[in-house]
Every structure is written in C-alpha cells, then in structure tokens.
mmCIF file of C-alpha atoms in Angstrom:
data_model
loop_
_atom_site.group_PDB
_atom_site.id
_atom_site.type_symbol
_atom_site.label_atom_id
_atom_site.label_comp_id
_atom_site.label_asym_id
_atom_site.label_seq_id
_atom_site.Cartn_x
_atom_site.Cartn_y
_atom_site.Cartn_z
ATOM 1 C CA MET A 292 115.086 117.373 166.407
ATOM 2 C CA HIS A 293 112.658 120.145 165.540
ATOM 3 C CA LEU A 294 111.727 120.383 161.865
ATOM 4 C CA SER A 295 111.212 123.864 160.463
ATOM 5 C CA PHE A 296 108.881 122.328 157.842
ATOM 6 C CA VAL A 297 106.455 119.500 158.416
ATOM 7 C CA PRO A 298 105.271 117.851 155.167
ATOM 8 C CA PRO A 299 101.547 117.201 154.885
ATOM 9 C CA ARG A 300 100.283 113.726 155.567
ATOM 10 C CA ARG A 301 97.782 114.022 152.729
ATOM 11 C CA VAL A 302 97.284 116.462 149.850
ATOM 12 C CA LYS A 303 94.380 117.546 147.684
ATOM 13 C CA ILE A 304 94.008 116.526 144.038
ATOM 14 C CA GLY A 305 95.418 119.802 142.719
ATOM 15 C CA ASP A 306 98.629 119.412 144.693
ATOM 16 C CA ALA A 307 98.884 115.732 143.739
ATOM 17 C CA ALA A 308 98.492 116.607 140.042
ATOM 18 C CA ALA A 309 101.061 119.404 140.226
ATOM 19 C CA PHE A 310 103.632 117.166 141.925
ATOM 20 C CA ALA A 311 103.125 114.295 139.476
ATOM 21 C CA GLY A 312 103.191 116.584 136.452
ATOM 22 C CA THR A 313 99.658 115.896 135.317
ATOM 23 C CA THR A 314 96.185 117.379 135.704
ATOM 24 C CA PRO A 315 93.286 116.764 138.090
ATOM 25 C CA ARG A 316 91.220 115.681 135.103
ATOM 26 C CA ALA A 317 93.778 112.980 134.241
ATOM 27 C CA ILE A 318 93.795 111.729 137.823
ATOM 28 C CA ARG A 319 90.006 111.494 137.821
ATOM 29 C CA HIS A 320 90.264 109.479 134.607
ATOM 30 C CA TYR A 321 92.725 107.126 136.292
ATOM 31 C CA HIS A 322 90.175 106.634 139.052
ATOM 32 C CA ALA A 323 87.371 106.016 136.546
ATOM 33 C CA ILE A 324 89.207 103.217 134.730
ATOM 34 C CA GLY A 325 90.446 101.566 137.907
ATOM 35 C CA LEU A 326 94.075 102.515 137.347
ATOM 36 C CA LEU A 327 94.393 104.562 140.546
ATOM 37 C CA PRO A 328 92.297 103.497 143.563
ATOM 38 C CA GLU A 329 90.056 106.124 145.081
ATOM 39 C CA PRO A 330 91.755 107.693 148.109
ATOM 40 C CA GLU A 331 90.182 108.633 151.387
ATOM 41 C CA ARG A 332 88.126 111.783 151.469
ATOM 42 C CA GLY A 333 88.358 114.562 153.991
ATOM 43 C CA GLY A 334 85.615 116.129 156.020
ATOM 44 C CA ASP A 335 84.790 118.397 153.085
ATOM 45 C CA GLY A 336 84.184 115.373 150.842
ATOM 46 C CA ARG A 337 87.257 116.013 148.710
ATOM 47 C CA ARG A 338 89.892 113.428 147.881
ATOM 48 C CA ARG A 339 93.026 113.323 150.006
ATOM 49 C CA TYR A 340 96.114 111.580 148.605
ATOM 50 C CA GLY A 341 98.692 109.902 150.816
ATOM 51 C CA HIS A 342 102.257 108.779 150.241
ATOM 52 C CA GLN A 343 101.412 105.414 148.617
ATOM 53 C CA ASP A 344 98.819 107.072 146.381
ATOM 54 C CA MET A 345 101.505 109.435 145.116
ATOM 55 C CA ILE A 346 103.991 106.615 144.578
ATOM 56 C CA ARG A 347 101.472 104.772 142.417
ATOM 57 C CA LEU A 348 100.603 107.971 140.562
ATOM 58 C CA LEU A 349 104.268 108.648 139.819
ATOM 59 C CA TRP A 350 104.732 105.126 138.430
ATOM 60 C CA ILE A 351 101.622 105.563 136.300
ATOM 61 C CA ARG A 352 102.967 108.803 134.842
ATOM 62 C CA ARG A 353 106.416 107.334 134.213
ATOM 63 C CA MET A 354 105.030 104.225 132.497
ATOM 64 C CA ALA A 355 102.546 106.248 130.434
ATOM 65 C CA GLY A 356 105.396 108.516 129.388
ATOM 66 C CA ALA A 357 107.217 105.450 128.103
ATOM 67 C CA GLY A 358 104.260 104.751 125.822
ATOM 68 C CA ILE A 359 102.650 101.896 127.754
ATOM 69 C CA ALA A 360 98.875 101.796 127.371
ATOM 70 C CA LEU A 361 96.852 102.677 130.450
ATOM 71 C CA ASP A 362 95.053 99.314 130.421
ATOM 72 C CA ASP A 363 98.417 97.540 130.445
ATOM 73 C CA ILE A 364 99.659 99.746 133.285
ATOM 74 C CA ARG A 365 96.557 98.894 135.293
ATOM 75 C CA ASP A 366 97.045 95.165 134.735
ATOM 76 C CA ALA A 367 100.721 95.365 135.633
ATOM 77 C CA LEU A 368 100.166 97.348 138.812
ATOM 78 C CA THR A 369 97.313 95.067 139.813
ATOM 79 C CA ALA A 370 99.594 92.054 139.430
ATOM 80 C CA ASP A 371 102.225 93.889 141.447
ATOM 81 C CA THR A 372 99.754 94.558 144.268
ATOM 82 C CA GLU A 373 98.614 90.940 144.345
ATOM 83 C CA SER A 374 102.233 89.774 144.412
ATOM 84 C CA VAL A 375 102.966 91.997 147.409
ATOM 85 C CA GLY A 376 99.915 90.638 149.214
ATOM 86 C CA ASP A 377 101.016 87.039 148.634
ATOM 87 C CA ASP A 378 104.519 87.805 149.825
ATOM 88 C CA ARG A 379 103.243 89.334 153.038
ATOM 89 C CA GLU A 380 101.095 86.279 153.724
ATOM 90 C CA HIS A 381 104.275 84.193 153.562
ATOM 91 C CA GLY A 382 106.270 86.537 155.741
ATOM 92 C CA ASP A 383 108.194 88.194 152.897
ATOM 93 C CA SER A 384 108.409 91.939 153.474
ATOM 94 C CA GLY A 385 110.015 92.599 150.091
ATOM 95 C CA GLY A 386 108.443 94.926 147.595
ATOM 96 C CA GLY A 387 107.178 92.213 145.270
ATOM 97 C CA ASP A 388 107.871 92.230 141.541
ATOM 98 C CA VAL A 389 108.156 95.918 140.703
ATOM 99 C CA ASP A 390 107.987 95.072 137.004
ATOM 100 C CA GLY A 391 104.491 93.651 137.309
ATOM 101 C CA GLY A 392 105.398 90.130 136.162
ATOM 102 C CA ASP A 393 104.489 88.777 132.748
ATOM 103 C CA GLY A 394 101.860 91.454 132.174
ATOM 104 C CA ILE A 395 104.293 94.314 131.867
ATOM 105 C CA ALA A 396 106.725 92.168 129.884
ATOM 106 C CA LEU A 397 104.042 91.539 127.263
ATOM 107 C CA SER A 398 103.150 95.236 127.274
ATOM 108 C CA LEU A 399 106.764 96.179 126.681
ATOM 109 C CA GLU A 400 107.021 93.669 123.851
ATOM 110 C CA ARG A 401 103.958 95.165 122.168
ATOM 111 C CA LEU A 402 105.341 98.654 122.743
ATOM 112 C CA GLU A 403 108.677 97.732 121.181
ATOM 113 C CA ASN A 404 106.898 96.297 118.134
ATOM 114 C CA SER A 405 104.809 99.439 117.895
ATOM 115 C CA LEU A 406 107.880 101.671 118.033
ATOM 116 C CA ALA A 407 109.592 99.567 115.373
ATOM 117 C CA ALA A 408 106.584 100.019 113.097
ATOM 118 C CA GLN A 409 106.571 103.758 113.762
ATOM 119 C CA GLU A 410 110.271 103.949 112.939
ATOM 120 C CA ALA A 411 109.612 102.237 109.602
ATOM 121 C CA VAL A 412 106.848 104.736 108.834
ATOM 122 C CA LEU A 413 109.050 107.661 109.839
ATOM 123 C CA ARG A 414 111.843 106.408 107.591
ATOM 124 C CA ARG A 415 109.451 106.292 104.640
ATOM 125 C CA GLN A 416 108.091 109.736 105.455
ATOM 126 C CA ARG A 417 111.552 111.230 105.829
ATOM 127 C CA THR A 418 112.648 109.713 102.530
ATOM 128 C CA ALA A 419 109.555 111.178 100.828
ATOM 129 C CA VAL A 420 110.229 114.647 102.277
ATOM 130 C CA GLN A 421 113.893 114.525 101.273
ATOM 131 C CA ARG A 422 113.018 113.459 97.750
ATOM 132 C CA MET A 423 110.326 116.122 97.482
ATOM 133 C CA ARG A 424 112.830 118.769 98.540
ATOM 134 C CA ALA A 425 115.364 117.436 96.050
ATOM 135 C CA GLU A 426 112.830 117.368 93.229
ATOM 136 C CA GLY A 427 111.347 120.717 94.194
ATOM 137 C CA SER A 428 107.818 119.572 93.411
ATOM 138 C CA ARG A 429 105.200 116.978 94.152
ATOM 139 C CA MET A 430 107.070 114.650 91.820
ATOM 140 C CA GLY A 431 109.165 113.776 94.844
ATOM 141 C CA LEU A 432 106.145 112.062 96.384
ATOM 142 C CA LEU A 433 106.103 109.493 93.611
ATOM 143 C CA SER A 434 108.232 106.399 93.998
ATOM 144 C CA ASP A 435 111.897 106.818 93.176
ATOM 145 C CA VAL A 436 111.672 104.213 90.418
ATOM 146 C CA VAL A 437 109.247 106.609 88.700
ATOM 147 C CA THR A 438 111.050 109.896 89.260
ATOM 148 C CA ASP A 439 114.405 108.397 88.271
ATOM 149 C CA ARG A 440 113.025 108.057 84.745
ATOM 150 C CA PHE A 441 112.911 111.852 84.428
ATOM 151 C CA LYS A 442 116.404 112.689 85.680
ATOM 152 C CA SER A 443 117.648 113.575 82.205
ATOM 153 C CA LEU A 444 114.754 115.893 81.394
ATOM 154 C CA PRO A 445 115.029 119.664 81.856
ATOM 155 C CA GLU A 446 113.188 121.106 84.828
ATOM 156 C CA GLY A 447 109.554 121.831 84.069
ATOM 157 C CA SER A 448 109.327 119.302 81.236
ATOM 158 C CA LEU A 449 106.412 117.492 82.852
ATOM 159 C CA ARG A 450 102.967 118.969 83.202
ATOM 160 C CA GLN A 451 100.854 118.776 86.320
ATOM 161 C CA GLY A 452 98.294 116.666 84.492
ATOM 162 C CA GLU A 453 101.003 114.126 83.685
ATOM 163 C CA LEU A 454 102.064 113.987 87.333
ATOM 164 C CA ASP A 455 98.413 113.459 88.246
ATOM 165 C CA THR A 456 98.205 110.566 85.800
ATOM 166 C CA LEU A 457 101.367 108.978 87.182
ATOM 167 C CA LEU A 458 99.976 109.291 90.709
ATOM 168 C CA VAL A 459 96.794 107.441 89.754
ATOM 169 C CA THR A 460 98.700 104.801 87.785
ATOM 170 C CA GLU A 461 101.039 104.146 90.695
ATOM 171 C CA ARG A 462 98.045 103.748 92.993
ATOM 172 C CA ILE A 463 96.414 101.210 90.682
ATOM 173 C CA PHE A 464 99.328 99.336 89.124
ATOM 174 C CA GLY A 465 102.151 100.119 91.531
ATOM 175 C CA PRO A 466 105.492 101.894 90.974
ATOM 176 C CA LEU A 467 106.523 99.641 88.094
ATOM 177 C CA GLY A 468 103.340 100.417 86.165
ATOM 178 C CA ALA A 469 103.879 104.148 86.618
ATOM 179 C CA ALA A 470 107.562 103.845 85.684
ATOM 180 C CA VAL A 471 106.592 102.164 82.414
ATOM 181 C CA GLN A 472 103.975 104.828 81.743
ATOM 182 C CA ALA A 473 106.683 107.446 82.303
ATOM 183 C CA THR A 474 108.144 106.402 78.951
ATOM 184 C CA ARG A 475 105.157 108.008 77.258
ATOM 185 C CA PHE A 476 105.707 111.344 78.995
ATOM 186 C CA ILE A 477 109.434 111.266 78.299
ATOM 187 C CA ALA A 478 108.660 110.875 74.621
ATOM 188 C CA LEU A 479 106.200 113.767 74.654
ATOM 189 C CA ALA A 480 108.645 115.983 76.554
ATOM 190 C CA THR A 481 111.429 115.352 74.021
ATOM 191 C CA HIS A 482 109.390 115.479 70.806
ATOM 192 C CA PRO A 483 107.587 118.831 70.319
ATOM 193 C CA ALA A 484 105.601 117.628 67.304
ATOM 194 C CA LEU A 485 104.235 114.653 69.191
ATOM 195 C CA ARG A 486 103.413 116.919 72.124
ATOM 196 C CA ALA A 487 101.450 119.235 69.888
ATOM 197 C CA GLU A 488 99.559 116.344 68.279
ATOM 198 C CA SER A 489 98.846 114.859 71.708
ATOM 199 C CA ASP A 490 97.349 118.161 72.849
ATOM 200 C CA ARG A 491 95.202 118.343 69.730
ATOM 201 C CA VAL A 492 93.829 114.811 70.116
ATOM 202 C CA ASP A 493 93.249 115.309 73.850
ATOM 203 C CA ALA A 494 91.255 118.452 73.140
ATOM 204 C CA ALA A 495 89.201 116.644 70.498
ATOM 205 C CA GLU A 496 88.367 113.890 73.000
ATOM 206 C CA GLU A 497 87.424 116.398 75.681
ATOM 207 C CA ALA A 498 85.045 118.013 73.213
ATOM 208 C CA LEU A 499 83.063 114.779 73.112
ATOM 209 C CA ASP A 500 80.959 115.844 76.064
ATOM 210 C CA ASP A 501 77.430 114.869 77.101
ATOM 211 C CA THR A 502 75.953 116.949 74.278
ATOM 212 C CA VAL A 503 77.495 114.616 71.667
ATOM 213 C CA ALA A 504 75.614 111.445 70.732
ATOM 214 C CA VAL A 505 77.495 108.165 70.713
ATOM 215 C CA ASP A 506 76.768 107.714 66.992
ATOM 216 C CA ASP A 507 77.933 111.210 66.073
ATOM 217 C CA PRO A 508 80.468 111.004 63.175
ATOM 218 C CA ARG A 509 82.949 112.974 65.288
ATOM 219 C CA VAL A 510 83.267 110.036 67.684
ATOM 220 C CA ALA A 511 84.629 107.678 65.020
ATOM 221 C CA ARG A 512 86.837 110.409 63.568
ATOM 222 C CA VAL A 513 88.461 111.232 66.906
ATOM 223 C CA ALA A 514 88.909 107.498 67.589
ATOM 224 C CA ALA A 515 90.826 107.180 64.325
ATOM 225 C CA GLU A 516 92.952 110.180 65.268
ATOM 226 C CA ARG A 517 93.722 108.670 68.655
ATOM 227 C CA TYR A 518 94.680 105.371 67.045
ATOM 228 C CA ALA A 519 96.974 107.118 64.553
ATOM 229 C CA PHE A 520 98.620 109.190 67.262
ATOM 230 C CA GLU A 521 99.275 106.177 69.507
ATOM 231 C CA GLY A 522 100.894 104.420 66.545
ATOM 232 C CA ALA A 523 103.190 107.380 65.900
ATOM 233 C CA LEU A 524 104.067 107.598 69.599
ATOM 234 C CA ASP A 525 104.878 103.881 69.819
ATOM 235 C CA ALA A 526 107.071 104.149 66.711
ATOM 236 C CA PHE A 527 109.049 107.025 68.225
ATOM 237 C CA ILE A 528 109.485 105.149 71.507
ATOM 238 C CA GLU A 529 110.864 102.166 69.605
ATOM 239 C CA GLU A 530 113.164 104.208 67.357
ATOM 240 C CA SER A 531 114.498 106.399 70.161
ATOM 241 C CA GLY A 532 115.577 103.451 72.325
ATOM 242 C CA LEU A 533 113.063 104.192 75.078
ATOM 243 C CA ALA A 534 111.602 100.726 74.615
ATOM 244 C CA GLY A 535 114.994 99.292 75.537
ATOM 245 C CA ASP A 536 114.922 101.400 78.689
ATOM 246 C CA ASP A 537 111.664 99.686 79.586
ATOM 247 C CA ASP A 538 113.309 96.262 79.239
ATOM 248 C CA ALA A 539 116.139 97.350 81.524
ATOM 249 C CA LEU A 540 113.575 98.702 83.954
ATOM 250 C CA PHE A 541 111.878 95.319 84.256
ATOM 251 C CA GLU A 542 115.206 93.605 84.920
ATOM 252 C CA ALA A 543 116.206 96.164 87.550
ATOM 253 C CA TRP A 544 112.797 95.891 89.189
ATOM 254 C CA ASP A 545 113.067 92.121 89.490
ATOM 255 C CA ALA A 546 116.461 92.456 91.181
ATOM 256 C CA ARG A 547 115.272 95.217 93.474
ATOM 257 C CA ASP A 548 112.060 93.415 94.397
ATOM 258 C CA SER A 549 113.857 90.273 95.480
ATOM 259 C CA ALA A 550 116.305 92.303 97.583
ATOM 260 C CA THR A 551 113.641 94.281 99.460
ATOM 261 C CA THR A 552 110.936 91.665 99.967
ATOM 262 C CA ASP A 553 112.342 90.384 103.258
ATOM 263 C CA GLN A 554 112.696 93.882 104.715
ATOM 264 C CA GLU A 555 109.166 94.887 103.703
ATOM 265 C CA GLU A 556 107.742 91.692 105.167
ATOM 266 C CA ASP A 557 109.507 92.396 108.456
ATOM 267 C CA GLU A 558 108.096 95.929 108.539
ATOM 268 C CA GLU A 559 104.620 94.683 107.669
ATOM 269 C CA GLU A 560 104.794 92.067 110.424
ATOM 270 C CA ALA A 561 105.764 94.744 112.930
ATOM 271 C CA GLU A 562 102.876 96.929 111.787
ATOM 272 C CA ASP A 563 100.495 93.972 112.086
ATOM 273 C CA ASP A 564 101.687 93.388 115.660
ATOM 274 C CA ASP A 565 100.843 97.029 116.329
ATOM 275 C CA GLY A 566 97.303 96.466 115.090
ATOM 276 C CA GLY A 567 97.803 98.616 111.994
ATOM 277 C CA GLY A 568 95.856 96.430 109.613
ATOM 278 C CA ASP A 569 94.435 99.265 107.531
ATOM 279 C CA ARG A 570 96.968 102.038 107.139
ATOM 280 C CA GLY A 571 95.397 104.192 104.507
ATOM 281 C CA SER A 572 97.100 105.617 101.465
ATOM 282 C CA GLY A 573 100.582 105.653 102.905
ATOM 283 C CA GLY A 574 100.852 102.098 104.216
ATOM 284 C CA ARG A 575 101.748 98.878 102.528
ATOM 285 C CA ARG A 576 98.454 97.178 103.392
ATOM 286 C CA ALA A 577 96.487 99.847 101.515
ATOM 287 C CA ARG A 578 98.358 98.927 98.295
ATOM 288 C CA THR A 579 97.156 95.327 98.305
ATOM 289 C CA MET A 580 93.895 96.334 96.590
ATOM 290 C CA SER A 581 93.727 94.657 93.202
ATOM 291 C CA ALA A 582 93.976 96.696 90.017
ATOM 292 C CA PHE A 583 90.411 95.678 89.122
ATOM 293 C CA GLU A 584 89.116 96.953 92.459
ATOM 294 C CA ALA A 585 91.126 100.166 92.174
ATOM 295 C CA VAL A 586 89.872 100.962 88.676
ATOM 296 C CA GLY A 587 86.309 100.450 89.875
ATOM 297 C CA ARG A 588 86.814 102.949 92.685
ATOM 298 C CA MET A 589 88.516 105.757 90.746
ATOM 299 C CA PRO A 590 85.926 108.052 89.139
ATOM 300 C CA TYR A 591 86.381 109.416 85.630
ATOM 301 C CA ASP A 592 83.926 111.943 84.270
ATOM 302 C CA PHE A 593 83.763 110.526 80.749
ATOM 303 C CA SER A 594 80.687 111.076 78.636
ATOM 304 C CA PRO A 595 79.095 108.148 76.768
ATOM 305 C CA ALA A 596 80.470 109.596 73.516
ATOM 306 C CA ARG A 597 84.008 109.681 74.880
ATOM 307 C CA LEU A 598 83.744 106.154 76.215
ATOM 308 C CA ARG A 599 82.543 105.031 72.815
ATOM 309 C CA CYS A 600 85.510 106.827 71.227
ATOM 310 C CA MET A 601 87.904 104.958 73.505
ATOM 311 C CA GLU A 602 86.207 101.683 72.628
ATOM 312 C CA LEU A 603 86.510 102.320 68.888
ATOM 313 C CA ALA A 604 90.198 103.246 69.238
ATOM 314 C CA GLU A 605 90.839 99.983 71.076
ATOM 315 C CA GLN A 606 89.064 98.058 68.334
ATOM 316 C CA LEU A 607 91.272 99.685 65.710
ATOM 317 C CA ALA A 608 94.365 98.757 67.696
ATOM 318 C CA ALA A 609 93.159 95.174 68.115
ATOM 319 C CA GLN A 610 92.631 94.824 64.357
ATOM 320 C CA ASP A 611 96.176 96.029 63.768
ATOM 321 C CA THR A 612 97.686 93.563 66.245
ATOM 322 C CA PRO A 613 99.192 90.473 64.530
ATOM 323 C CA THR A 614 97.541 87.248 65.589
ATOM 324 C CA ALA A 615 99.697 84.536 67.104
#
C-alpha cells in the first residue's frame, strides 16, 4: 500500500518540543540533568530525536505536569529502564514496570502530602479573603476570635492605629492575647470621654521625644497621668461588664483550642513532609517564636524619656496592687 505521507524517522529539537508541548530550552535542561538521554546527531551536528526519545519525552512532560519533581522522574524512569533490561535478559519481552517501581510510589506519596499541605494553606487564605471582604477592611486579616469582639460596634469605630496594635499583639501573644486587648479598644470606642482622655495622654507621651531629659519633671507628670487614665479605663471595663466578656472568652478559647489541636497537628505534619519548615508570617511554624523573642525583634522608636515614663507608670501601678 502506498502512503501519501511518510512520517520522519527522526525530528529536530524544535519539532520534538512542539509535539511534546514544551520548549527546546526545556529539552536541553532535561539532557543536562540526565533526565532525557542525548539522542543521535545528524550530519550537521544537531540532535535528532527518534520514536523512543519522543515517548520518554512525553512521559516526562505528563509526569511533570502532575507535579512530580524532575529528579524523581529521572529516578523512576531510570528504574524503569533497568527493569526492562533485566526482563529482556530473562526472555521477557514485556514493557517492564511502567510505574517505575518503588521510586515513583515514594514520589507520588510526597506529592500527595505536598498537595494536602497546599490545600490547607489555600483554605486559610480563602478564609482570610472572605473575612476581609465581609469586614470591608484589613480587620478581616486578623483572627476571627479578635474581629468577633467588634461585631457590635458601629462601622468605623476602630482607628487604624488600633488595628496596627492588634496586629502586633496577635503576632507576639497570639489571637487570644489580641482578643483580650480588644476589650480596651471596645471601651474607648463606646466611651467618648475616655477616648478623649486617651488621646490627650497619648499625645503627652509622644511629646516626650529625644529632646526631653529623663529627669525632666514632665516625665513624672505624664507617668502619673497615664497611671490615672489606666485606672479609669479598668474601672469602666469592670463596671460595663466587659471584664465578664473576657472570662467567657477564655472559656470559649479553651474549648476551641482542644477541638482544633488535632486538625492543626495534621496540617503541620503534612507541611513538614513537604519540607515547609519555615513558612514565614502566614504559616503555623512562624508563630512558634516565643513572646520574649518576638518583643526583642519588634522595633519601637521610644525615646529614653518615654521609656522612663513607662517605667514610672508601671511602678505606680505596682504600688497600687494589693500584696498577696
């Protein structure tokens, strides 16, 4: 039978790349790492790819598309080739183990663990985006245990500086620490007089810049004002019932923590299997830094006078604390 079209016995790298859905550069990389054996070269010195070369290239592309690492593909295909050679020595003309034996099985196991870890990350990211859309601001990027504290407040009650503070607190002390601190901002948002006094004391502290000596009389005066304000704020929190909300928060947190520990440990184990030991600001591992370490790594541009003011205010509070 006469064929109107005779397929080529060998093709150049450009045709091989086009057929496999890749690029000549990628094929050269496969050669460089030993993933794809070098083919024969023509009289012009250029590579010529035959049928078996293309079969191997197609498997490489399909496996890479499934997310298998190139090193694992190379090991699997090498094992496959060796298996075929052994079979032929024993008179077996079969194709060998097309799955590449244990090598590819281990690769697939690692890949599945990696995908599971990615799914966990995507779930957290999607939840954060949904909450940010619902909140309409960056508040949605804080933990839900924090933002839930502000559900009853009118929109716009919180200032950006307060959100910044909650963000830092959550980073250092975790969501529960920020949720407890939220009580302070709820009180300020619902008590205009306290808000005004807070602004006044904050401004007085900010005025204690590097031009003010630590023994300047203003330092002790502002410390006394801070101490008095914190006492008034604590009294309002107690009288308004917000302190009781804090107690309920601790109880709810204990119940929630025990219910989610197993799930978080499973996700962390999957991420560890994927090699994600240090996952930055968004991952669980990044939050294991101790509060002491975190405080030492968060810069605050406080002058010596302001630091002295804070110290004096703490001393006043300590003197007012009943001894056991």
